[in-house]
Coordinates of C-alpha atoms and ligand atoms in Angstrom, one line a residue:
X1 CA -8.4 -63.4 118.6
X2 CA -7.9 -66.8 116.9
X3 CA -4.9 -65.6 114.9
X4 CA -3.3 -64.4 118.0
X5 CA -3.8 -67.6 119.8
X6 CA -2.3 -69.6 117.0
X7 CA 0.6 -67.3 116.8
X8 CA 1.3 -67.5 120.5
X9 CA 1.0 -71.3 120.4
X10 CA 3.4 -71.5 117.6
X11 CA 6.1 -69.6 119.5
X12 CA 5.7 -72.1 122.3
X13 CA 5.9 -75.0 120.0
X14 CA 9.0 -73.8 118.3
X15 CA 10.8 -73.8 121.6
X16 CA 9.4 -77.2 122.4
X17 CA 10.7 -78.6 119.1
X18 CA 14.2 -77.8 119.8
X19 CA 14.1 -79.1 123.3
X20 CA 12.4 -82.3 122.1
X21 CA 14.7 -82.9 119.2
X22 CA 17.8 -82.5 121.3
X23 CA 16.7 -84.9 124.0
X24 CA 15.3 -87.3 121.5
X25 CA 18.6 -87.3 119.6
X26 CA 16.9 -88.1 116.3
X27 CA 17.3 -84.7 114.8
X28 CA 19.0 -81.5 115.9
X29 CA 18.1 -78.1 114.7
X30 CA 21.6 -76.6 114.6
X31 CA 20.3 -73.1 114.6
X32 CA 16.9 -71.5 114.7
X33 CA 15.7 -71.3 111.2
X34 CA 14.4 -68.2 109.6
X35 CA 10.6 -68.6 109.0
X36 CA 8.1 -66.6 107.1
X37 CA 4.4 -67.3 107.8
X38 CA 1.2 -67.4 105.9
X39 CA -1.0 -64.3 106.9
X40 CA -4.1 -66.4 107.4
X41 CA -3.1 -70.0 108.0
X42 CA -0.1 -69.0 110.2
X43 CA 1.9 -71.9 108.9
X44 CA 5.3 -71.5 107.4
X45 CA 5.4 -70.4 103.8
X46 CA 9.2 -70.3 103.8
X47 CA 11.9 -71.7 106.0
X48 CA 15.5 -70.8 105.4
X49 CA 17.0 -73.8 107.1
X50 CA 20.2 -75.7 107.9
X51 CA 18.8 -79.0 109.0
X52 CA 20.4 -82.4 109.0
X53 CA 19.6 -85.6 110.8
X54 CA 21.6 -86.0 114.0
X55 CA 23.2 -89.2 112.8
X56 CA 23.8 -90.4 109.3
X57 CA 21.9 -93.7 109.7
X58 CA 18.9 -92.3 108.0
X59 CA 18.1 -93.8 104.6
X60 CA 18.1 -91.2 101.7
X61 CA 14.4 -91.9 101.0
X62 CA 13.5 -91.0 104.6
X63 CA 15.3 -87.7 104.7
X64 CA 12.2 -85.8 103.5
X65 CA 9.9 -87.4 106.0
X66 CA 12.3 -86.9 108.9
X67 CA 12.6 -83.3 108.0
X68 CA 8.9 -82.6 107.8
X69 CA 8.3 -84.4 111.0
X70 CA 11.1 -82.3 112.6
X71 CA 9.4 -79.2 111.3
X72 CA 5.8 -80.2 112.1
X73 CA 5.3 -77.4 114.5
X74 CA 6.0 -74.8 111.8
X75 CA 3.7 -76.6 109.5
X76 CA 1.1 -77.3 112.2
X77 CA 0.2 -80.9 111.4
X78 CA -0.1 -83.5 114.2
X79 CA 0.0 -86.8 112.4
X80 CA 3.0 -88.4 110.7
X81 CA 4.4 -86.5 107.7
X82 CA 3.7 -89.6 105.4
X83 CA 0.0 -89.3 106.2
X84 CA -0.1 -85.6 105.7
X85 CA 1.9 -85.2 102.5
X86 CA 2.3 -87.0 99.2
X87 CA 5.7 -86.9 97.6
X88 CA 5.0 -85.9 94.0
X89 CA 8.6 -85.8 92.6
X90 CA 12.2 -86.0 93.6
X91 CA 14.8 -84.4 91.3
X92 CA 18.6 -84.3 91.6
X93 CA 20.1 -81.3 89.7
X94 CA 23.6 -80.8 88.3
X95 CA 24.8 -79.3 91.6
X96 CA 23.8 -82.6 93.3
X97 CA 21.0 -80.9 95.2
X98 CA 17.8 -82.8 95.7
X99 CA 14.5 -81.0 95.1
X100 CA 11.3 -82.5 96.5
X101 CA 7.8 -81.6 95.5
X102 CA 5.0 -82.4 97.8
X103 CA 1.3 -82.1 98.1
X104 CA -0.7 -81.7 101.3
X105 CA -3.3 -84.4 101.6
X106 CA -6.3 -84.8 103.9
X107 CA -7.6 -88.4 104.4
X108 CA -5.5 -89.2 101.3
X109 CA -7.2 -86.5 99.1
X110 CA -5.0 -83.6 97.8
X111 CA -5.7 -80.2 99.4
X112 CA -6.2 -77.9 96.4
X113 CA -3.3 -75.5 96.0
X114 CA -1.4 -76.7 99.0
X115 CA 1.9 -77.7 97.6
X116 CA 5.4 -77.6 98.9
X117 CA 9.0 -77.8 97.9
X118 CA 12.0 -78.9 100.0
X119 CA 15.6 -78.6 99.0
X120 CA 18.6 -80.5 100.3
X121 CA 22.3 -80.4 99.5
X122 CA 24.2 -83.4 98.2
X123 CA 25.3 -84.0 101.8
X124 CA 21.7 -84.3 103.0
X125 CA 21.4 -80.9 104.6
X126 CA 18.0 -79.3 104.1
X127 CA 18.5 -75.7 103.1
X128 CA 14.9 -74.5 102.6
X129 CA 11.2 -75.2 102.6
X130 CA 8.6 -73.3 100.6
X131 CA 4.9 -73.7 100.1
X132 CA 1.5 -73.7 101.7
X133 CA 0.0 -75.9 104.4
X134 CA -3.6 -75.5 105.5
X135 CA -3.8 -76.5 109.1
X136 CA -6.7 -78.2 111.1
X137 CA -9.0 -79.1 108.2
X138 CA -12.1 -80.6 109.7
X139 CA -13.7 -82.7 107.0
X140 CA -14.7 -86.4 107.4
X141 CA -13.1 -88.9 105.1
X142 CA -14.5 -89.1 101.6
X143 CA -17.4 -91.6 101.2
X144 CA -18.2 -92.6 97.6
X145 CA -21.7 -93.5 98.5
X146 CA -22.7 -90.0 99.5
X147 CA -20.9 -88.1 96.6
X148 CA -21.4 -87.9 92.9
X149 CA -19.0 -89.8 90.6
X150 CA -16.4 -88.1 88.5
X151 CA -18.2 -89.2 85.3
X152 CA -21.3 -87.4 86.6
X153 CA -19.1 -84.3 87.4
X154 CA -17.7 -84.4 83.8
X155 CA -21.2 -84.6 82.4
X156 CA -22.2 -81.5 84.4
X157 CA -19.3 -79.6 82.8
X158 CA -20.2 -80.9 79.3
X159 CA -23.7 -79.7 79.8
X160 CA -22.4 -76.3 80.8
X161 CA -20.2 -76.1 77.6
X162 CA -22.7 -77.2 75.1
X163 CA -21.6 -75.1 72.2
X164 CA -18.0 -76.2 72.4
X165 CA -16.4 -78.3 69.6
X166 CA -13.0 -79.5 68.7
X167 CA -12.0 -80.7 72.1
X168 CA -8.2 -80.9 72.7
X169 CA -8.5 -83.8 75.1
X170 CA -11.1 -85.6 77.1
X171 CA -12.0 -83.6 80.2
X172 CA -9.8 -84.5 83.2
X173 CA -11.2 -84.7 86.7
X174 CA -9.4 -84.7 90.0
X175 CA -11.0 -85.0 93.5
X176 CA -9.7 -82.4 95.9
X177 CA -10.3 -80.9 99.2
X178 CA -11.3 -77.3 98.3
X179 CA -11.1 -74.3 100.6
X180 CA -14.5 -72.7 99.9
X181 CA -16.0 -69.8 101.8
X182 CA -14.3 -70.2 105.1
X183 CA -14.9 -74.0 105.0
X184 CA -13.7 -77.1 103.1
X185 CA -15.6 -79.3 100.7
X186 CA -14.8 -82.2 98.5
X187 CA -14.8 -81.0 94.9
X188 CA -13.9 -82.2 91.5
X189 CA -11.5 -80.0 89.6
X190 CA -12.2 -80.5 85.9
X191 CA -10.1 -79.3 83.1
X192 CA -11.5 -79.1 79.6
X193 CA -10.0 -77.4 76.6
X194 CA -11.4 -76.7 73.1
X195 CA -10.8 -74.6 70.1
X196 CA -14.3 -73.6 69.0
X197 CA -16.2 -71.3 69.3
X198 CA -13.0 -69.8 70.7
X199 CA -9.9 -71.3 72.2
X200 CA -10.7 -71.9 75.9
X201 CA -9.2 -73.9 78.8
X202 CA -11.8 -74.2 81.5
X203 CA -11.2 -75.2 85.1
X204 CA -14.4 -76.1 86.8
X205 CA -14.9 -76.7 90.5
X206 CA -17.9 -79.1 91.1
X207 CA -19.1 -79.8 94.6
X208 CA -18.8 -83.5 94.9
X209 CA -21.7 -83.7 97.3
X210 CA -24.4 -82.1 95.1
X211 CA -22.9 -81.4 91.7
X212 CA -23.1 -77.6 92.1
X213 CA -20.7 -75.5 90.1
X214 CA -18.8 -73.8 92.8
X215 CA -16.5 -71.9 90.4
X216 CA -15.2 -71.9 86.9
X217 CA -12.4 -70.0 85.3
X218 CA -10.9 -69.7 81.9
X219 CA -7.2 -70.4 82.6
X220 CA -6.2 -69.6 79.1
X221 CA -4.8 -66.1 79.1
X222 CA -7.0 -65.3 76.2
X223 CA -5.0 -62.9 74.2
X224 CA -5.5 -62.2 70.6
X225 CA -2.7 -60.5 68.7
X226 CA -2.9 -58.8 65.3
X227 CA -0.6 -57.7 62.6
X228 CA -0.1 -57.5 58.8
X229 CA 1.1 -60.5 56.9
X230 CA 3.7 -60.6 54.1
X231 CA 1.0 -59.7 51.6
X232 CA -0.2 -56.8 53.7
X233 CA -3.4 -58.5 54.9
X234 CA -4.6 -58.0 58.5
X235 CA -4.5 -61.1 60.7
X236 CA -5.5 -62.2 64.1
X237 CA -3.7 -64.9 66.1
X238 CA -3.2 -66.2 69.7
X239 CA -0.4 -64.7 71.7
X240 CA 0.7 -64.6 75.4
X241 CA 2.0 -62.0 77.8
X242 CA 4.9 -62.3 80.2
X243 CA 5.9 -59.2 82.2
X244 CA 5.5 -56.2 80.0
X245 CA 5.9 -57.9 76.6
X246 CA 3.6 -59.9 74.3
X247 CA 5.0 -63.0 72.6
X248 CA 4.1 -65.1 69.5
X249 CA 3.4 -68.0 71.8
X250 CA 0.0 -69.6 71.4
X251 CA -0.3 -71.6 74.6
X252 CA -3.5 -73.6 73.7
X253 CA -2.1 -75.0 70.5
X254 CA 1.5 -74.9 71.7
X255 CA 2.7 -72.9 68.7
X256 CA 5.6 -70.4 69.0
X257 CA 7.5 -68.4 66.5
X258 CA 11.1 -67.4 66.7
X259 CA 13.4 -64.9 64.9
X260 CA 16.5 -66.8 63.7
X261 CA 18.2 -63.4 63.1
X262 CA 19.6 -64.4 59.7
X263 CA 21.6 -67.4 61.0
X264 CA 22.9 -69.5 58.1
X265 CA 20.4 -72.1 56.9
X266 CA 23.0 -74.8 57.2
X267 CA 24.0 -73.9 60.8
X268 CA 24.2 -77.1 62.8
X269 CA 21.9 -75.6 65.4
X270 CA 19.6 -72.8 64.6
X271 CA 18.5 -70.9 67.6
X272 CA 16.2 -67.9 67.8
X273 CA 14.5 -65.3 69.9
X274 CA 10.8 -65.7 70.6
X275 CA 9.2 -62.9 68.7
X276 CA 7.9 -60.2 71.0
X277 CA 6.1 -56.9 70.9
X278 CA 5.3 -54.1 73.3
X279 CA 1.7 -54.1 72.2
X280 CA -0.6 -56.8 70.9
X281 CA 0.2 -55.6 67.4
X282 CA 3.1 -57.4 65.8
X283 CA 5.0 -55.5 63.1
X284 CA 7.1 -58.2 61.4
X285 CA 5.0 -59.6 58.5
X286 CA 7.0 -62.9 58.3
X287 CA 6.5 -63.7 61.9
X288 CA 2.8 -62.8 61.7
X289 CA 2.3 -65.2 58.8
X290 CA 4.5 -68.0 60.2
X291 CA 2.5 -67.9 63.4
X292 CA -1.0 -67.4 62.0
X293 CA -0.5 -70.1 59.3
X294 CA 1.0 -72.6 61.7
X295 CA -2.2 -72.1 63.8
X296 CA -4.4 -72.6 60.7
X297 CA -2.5 -75.8 59.7
X298 CA -2.7 -77.1 63.3
X299 CA -6.5 -76.4 63.2
X300 CA -6.9 -78.2 59.9
X301 CA -5.2 -81.3 61.1
X302 CA -7.2 -81.2 64.4
X303 CA -10.5 -80.5 62.8
X304 CA -10.2 -82.7 59.7
X305 CA -8.4 -85.7 61.1
X306 CA -8.6 -85.2 64.9
X307 CA -4.8 -85.1 64.9
X308 CA -3.3 -83.1 67.7
X309 CA -0.1 -81.6 66.3
X310 CA 2.3 -83.4 63.9
X311 CA 3.0 -86.3 66.2
X312 CA -0.6 -86.7 67.4
X313 CA 0.7 -86.1 70.9
X314 CA 0.3 -82.4 71.0
X315 CA 4.0 -81.7 70.7
X316 CA 4.9 -78.0 70.5
X317 CA 5.2 -76.5 67.0
X318 CA 8.1 -74.1 66.5
X319 CA 8.6 -71.9 63.5
X320 CA 11.8 -69.9 62.8
X321 CA 11.7 -67.0 60.5
X322 CA 14.5 -64.9 58.9
X323 CA 16.6 -68.0 58.4
X324 CA 19.7 -67.3 56.3
X325 CA 20.4 -64.3 54.1
X326 CA 17.8 -63.9 51.4
X327 CA 17.3 -67.7 51.6
X328 CA 14.9 -68.9 48.8
X329 CA 13.6 -71.9 50.7
X330 CA 11.7 -73.3 53.7
X331 CA 12.3 -76.5 55.5
X332 CA 11.3 -78.9 58.3
X333 CA 14.6 -79.8 60.0
X334 CA 13.2 -82.8 61.9
X335 CA 12.2 -80.6 64.9
X336 CA 11.1 -77.2 63.7
X337 CA 10.1 -75.2 60.6
X338 CA 12.5 -72.8 59.0
X339 CA 11.6 -70.0 56.6
X340 CA 13.9 -67.9 54.5
X341 CA 13.2 -64.3 53.6
X342 CA 13.6 -64.9 49.8
X343 CA 15.8 -62.7 47.6
X344 CA 12.8 -60.5 46.6
X345 CA 13.0 -61.8 43.0
X346 CA 12.5 -65.5 43.1
X347 CA 10.6 -65.4 46.4
X348 CA 9.4 -63.0 49.0
X349 CA 9.4 -64.3 52.6
X350 CA 8.3 -67.9 52.3
X351 CA 6.3 -67.7 55.5
X352 CA 3.8 -65.7 53.5
X353 CA 2.2 -68.7 51.9
X354 CA -0.2 -70.9 53.7
X355 CA 0.5 -73.9 51.4
X356 CA 4.2 -73.6 52.1
X357 CA 3.6 -73.8 55.8
X358 CA 1.2 -76.7 55.4
X359 CA 3.8 -78.4 53.2
X360 CA 6.5 -78.1 55.8
X361 CA 4.3 -79.2 58.7
X362 CA 3.1 -82.2 56.7
X363 CA 6.8 -83.3 56.4
X364 CA 6.6 -83.5 60.2
X365 CA 3.4 -85.5 60.1
X366 CA 5.1 -87.9 57.6
X367 CA 8.1 -88.2 59.8
X368 CA 5.9 -89.5 62.6
X369 CA 3.8 -91.8 60.4
X370 CA 4.9 -93.4 57.2
X371 CA 8.4 -91.9 57.7
X372 CA 9.1 -92.0 54.0
X373 CA 12.8 -91.9 53.2
X374 CA 13.8 -88.6 51.6
X375 CA 15.2 -90.0 48.4
X376 CA 14.1 -91.7 45.2
X377 CA 10.5 -92.8 45.0
X378 CA 9.7 -92.7 48.8
X379 CA 11.2 -89.2 48.8
X380 CA 9.0 -88.1 45.9
X381 CA 6.0 -89.5 47.7
X382 CA 7.1 -87.6 50.8
X383 CA 7.2 -84.4 48.8
X384 CA 3.9 -85.2 47.2
X385 CA 2.1 -85.8 50.5
X386 CA 3.3 -82.3 51.6
X387 CA 2.0 -80.7 48.4
X388 CA -1.3 -82.6 48.6
X389 CA -2.0 -81.4 52.2
X390 CA -0.8 -78.0 51.1
X391 CA -3.6 -77.7 48.5
X392 CA -6.1 -79.2 50.9
X393 CA -5.5 -76.5 53.4
X394 CA -4.9 -73.6 51.0
X395 CA -7.7 -75.0 48.9
X396 CA -8.7 -72.4 46.3
X397 CA -6.4 -73.7 43.6
X398 CA -4.0 -76.5 42.8
X399 CA -0.8 -74.4 42.9
X400 CA 2.0 -74.5 45.4
X401 CA 3.7 -71.3 46.5
X402 CA 1.8 -68.9 44.3
X403 CA 1.6 -66.3 47.1
X404 CA 5.3 -65.9 47.5
X405 CA 6.8 -67.0 44.2
X406 CA 8.2 -64.4 41.7
X407 CA 6.6 -61.2 43.1
X408 CA 7.1 -59.4 39.8
X409 CA 5.3 -62.1 37.8
X410 CA 1.6 -62.7 38.6
X411 CA -0.2 -65.9 37.9
X412 CA 2.7 -68.4 38.2
X413 CA 3.7 -70.8 41.0
X414 CA 6.4 -73.1 42.2
X415 CA 4.5 -76.2 41.2
X416 CA 1.1 -77.0 39.8
X417 CA -0.7 -80.2 40.7
X418 CA -3.2 -79.9 37.9
X419 CA -0.5 -79.3 35.4
X420 CA 2.9 -80.5 36.7
X421 CA 4.5 -80.2 33.3
X422 CA 4.1 -76.4 33.4
X423 CA 6.9 -76.3 36.0
X424 CA 9.1 -79.0 34.6
X425 CA 7.7 -81.9 36.6
X426 CA 6.6 -85.2 35.0
X427 CA 2.9 -86.1 35.2
X428 CA 3.4 -89.7 34.1
X429 CA 5.5 -92.6 35.5
X430 CA 7.1 -93.3 32.1
X431 CA 8.6 -89.8 32.2
X432 CA 10.0 -90.1 35.7
X433 CA 13.5 -88.7 36.4
X434 CA 16.0 -91.4 37.3
X435 CA 19.1 -89.4 37.8
X436 CA 20.9 -88.4 41.0
X437 CA 20.1 -84.8 41.3
X438 CA 17.6 -83.6 44.0
X439 CA 18.0 -86.9 46.1
X440 CA 16.8 -88.8 43.1
X441 CA 14.3 -86.3 41.9
X442 CA 12.1 -85.9 45.1
X443 CA 10.9 -82.5 44.0
X444 CA 10.6 -83.6 40.4
X445 CA 8.8 -87.0 40.5
X446 CA 6.4 -85.7 43.1
X447 CA 4.6 -84.3 40.1
X448 CA 3.4 -87.8 39.1
X449 CA 1.7 -88.5 42.4
X450 CA 0.5 -84.9 42.6
X451 CA -1.3 -85.3 39.3
X452 CA -2.9 -88.6 40.5
X453 CA -4.2 -86.8 43.6
X454 CA -5.5 -83.9 41.4
X455 CA -7.3 -86.3 39.1
X456 CA -8.9 -88.2 42.0
X457 CA -10.3 -85.0 43.4
X458 CA -11.1 -83.0 40.3
X459 CA -11.4 -85.7 37.6
X460 CA -10.2 -85.3 34.1
X461 CA -8.6 -87.2 31.2
X462 CA -5.0 -88.3 30.7
X463 CA -3.4 -91.0 28.6
X464 CA -6.9 -91.7 27.3
X465 CA -8.1 -92.7 30.8
X466 CA -11.0 -90.7 32.2
X467 CA -11.2 -90.2 35.9
X468 CA -14.5 -89.3 37.6
X469 CA -13.4 -86.9 40.4
X470 CA -14.7 -87.4 44.0
X471 CA -13.8 -84.0 45.4
X472 CA -11.1 -82.7 47.8
X473 CA -12.7 -83.9 51.0
X474 CA -12.7 -87.6 50.1
X475 CA -9.4 -87.3 48.4
X476 CA -7.7 -85.9 51.5
X477 CA -9.2 -88.5 53.7
X478 CA -7.8 -91.3 51.4
X479 CA -4.3 -89.8 51.4
X480 CA -4.3 -89.1 55.1
X481 CA -5.2 -92.7 55.8
X482 CA -2.7 -94.0 53.3
X483 CA 0.0 -91.9 54.9
X484 CA -0.7 -92.6 58.5
X485 CA -1.8 -96.3 58.3
X486 CA -0.4 -97.9 55.2
X487 CA 2.8 -96.4 53.7
X488 CA 6.2 -97.3 55.1
X489 CA 9.7 -95.8 54.9
X490 CA 10.5 -97.5 51.6
X491 CA 7.2 -97.3 49.8
X492 CA 7.3 -97.0 46.0
X493 CA 4.8 -95.4 43.7
X494 CA 3.1 -98.8 43.2
X495 CA 2.7 -99.1 47.0
X496 CA 1.2 -95.6 47.0
X497 CA -1.4 -96.8 44.5
X498 CA -2.2 -99.8 46.6
X499 CA -2.3 -97.8 49.8
X500 CA -4.7 -95.3 48.3
X501 CA -6.9 -98.1 47.0
X502 CA -6.9 -99.9 50.4
X503 CA -7.7 -96.7 52.2
X504 CA -10.6 -95.9 49.8
X505 CA -11.9 -99.4 50.3
X506 CA -11.8 -99.0 54.1
X507 CA -13.6 -95.7 53.9
X508 CA -16.1 -96.1 51.1
X509 CA -16.4 -99.8 50.3
X510 CA -14.6 -102.1 47.8
X511 CA -17.0 -101.4 45.0
X512 CA -17.3 -97.7 45.6
X513 CA -16.9 -95.0 43.0
X514 CA -14.1 -93.6 45.2
X515 CA -12.0 -96.8 44.8
X516 CA -12.7 -96.6 41.0
X517 CA -11.5 -93.0 40.9
X518 CA -8.3 -94.0 42.7
X519 CA -7.6 -96.8 40.3
X520 CA -8.4 -94.7 37.2
X521 CA -6.1 -91.9 38.4
X522 CA -3.1 -94.2 38.9
X523 CA -3.8 -95.8 35.6
X524 CA -3.8 -92.3 34.1
X525 CA -0.4 -91.4 35.5
X526 CA 1.0 -94.8 34.5
X527 CA 1.4 -96.3 38.0
X528 CA 0.1 -99.8 37.2
X529 CA 0.8 -103.3 38.1
Ligands
CA1 CA1 -1.7 -72.7 46.7
CA2 CA1 4.6 -64.9 40.9
ZN3 ZN1 9.2 -80.4 50.9

């Protein structure tokens, strides 16, 4: 009965609008718009329109409000549009069209889910409306005194997710008018996201009156993919689904993996196709490893240093595999990670090594922190930082690249931090390379700082100096602090020594054994004042 009544009333109102507008002269509906209605609310969900104000005196900022007021009978609100909607954004596109995004409000509080878009040409003609309006909400205005605070609501959610750790951000709360079981209540919508025990993004709906959990849903499309890596090992990782295809797109960490389809490594712009699969099993080993290892590196930085992505601002991490033809390298190009397939002799696919991926992503961290120049001593420190974090993540040896280097020769590696000389790197400042090759020896002289880091962690004797090691955990904390807080674009080896000492002092005290270990290690590699 009620639906019928509303429907009938609407027809009457529509006629009235046109008559009213014409006599009023403020707005003219030039032709009757095409309207589609919500099955329950009986308000317009779509209006194909051709509306413009009757005169051009209207200020551009008022067009949206004039339009909504002119269409209030389709949308069934009785107050002024400015009191019933909040303008969330206005965007002008390349065609000169203006796109408005709005939110229905009730006593100033957003009505959950009731959002609208309105579109106008560059000449100020509104061509369409789309969205949802809930009519006739009867709920008195929100009184703080008779409702719980948002802090209280957040604590209710925290109590309900007690086992969660590794939060991605502080829970966010928004007060809304929530349609709930044929009525409306004030509710807090709380979003919280964490990685452990499993990646989850919760949306909680808490009754603002009594703190009751009205509803909660995991809005992460929790999808785990699997596949074999470069070394043939079975892996699990986060993926997403669009339409009928699954993609290497981890939405919680914002990590996606693309196939560069052998574009040349020196192409000015490397593009790629997001790797997809018809099932949750992915069959390209390079893409499996690039994706899974980027996730592990992200988790390492998040868990160890509470760093959310390379820029600490949760920027998306993009990996490109199959870069070049048999390219024997990997790179961070300032925006994304690139991995070659290797020629099968010197390297197999470089994405197959966790330390290589950690190395590349650490270049990104460096770019957003110390920003060490990529030549001479700052460049060697830049390289060394990437190797140091590489062995902290892939932490069962002190080798770099052993998983993908020379497949026909077991036991070797691209570099060794415990024994740089084995792969033609110096391990003492007196033996540093001073030529012009390799940007002034960035991949050569990194051995000196690599050795210092190794000695700090593992201890040992060099140049008749004995270092008492303090372990990997403290060593990585010292280097991370030095990188992110102390070092600068032009830092030299001697600055690295001081930065590491200062960091160790901050963390463990001026007279600590950790500070002593750092001093001993830099003495041992000949970086002394
Ligand atoms: Ca390694
Ligand atoms: Ca090998
Ligand atoms: Zn590098």
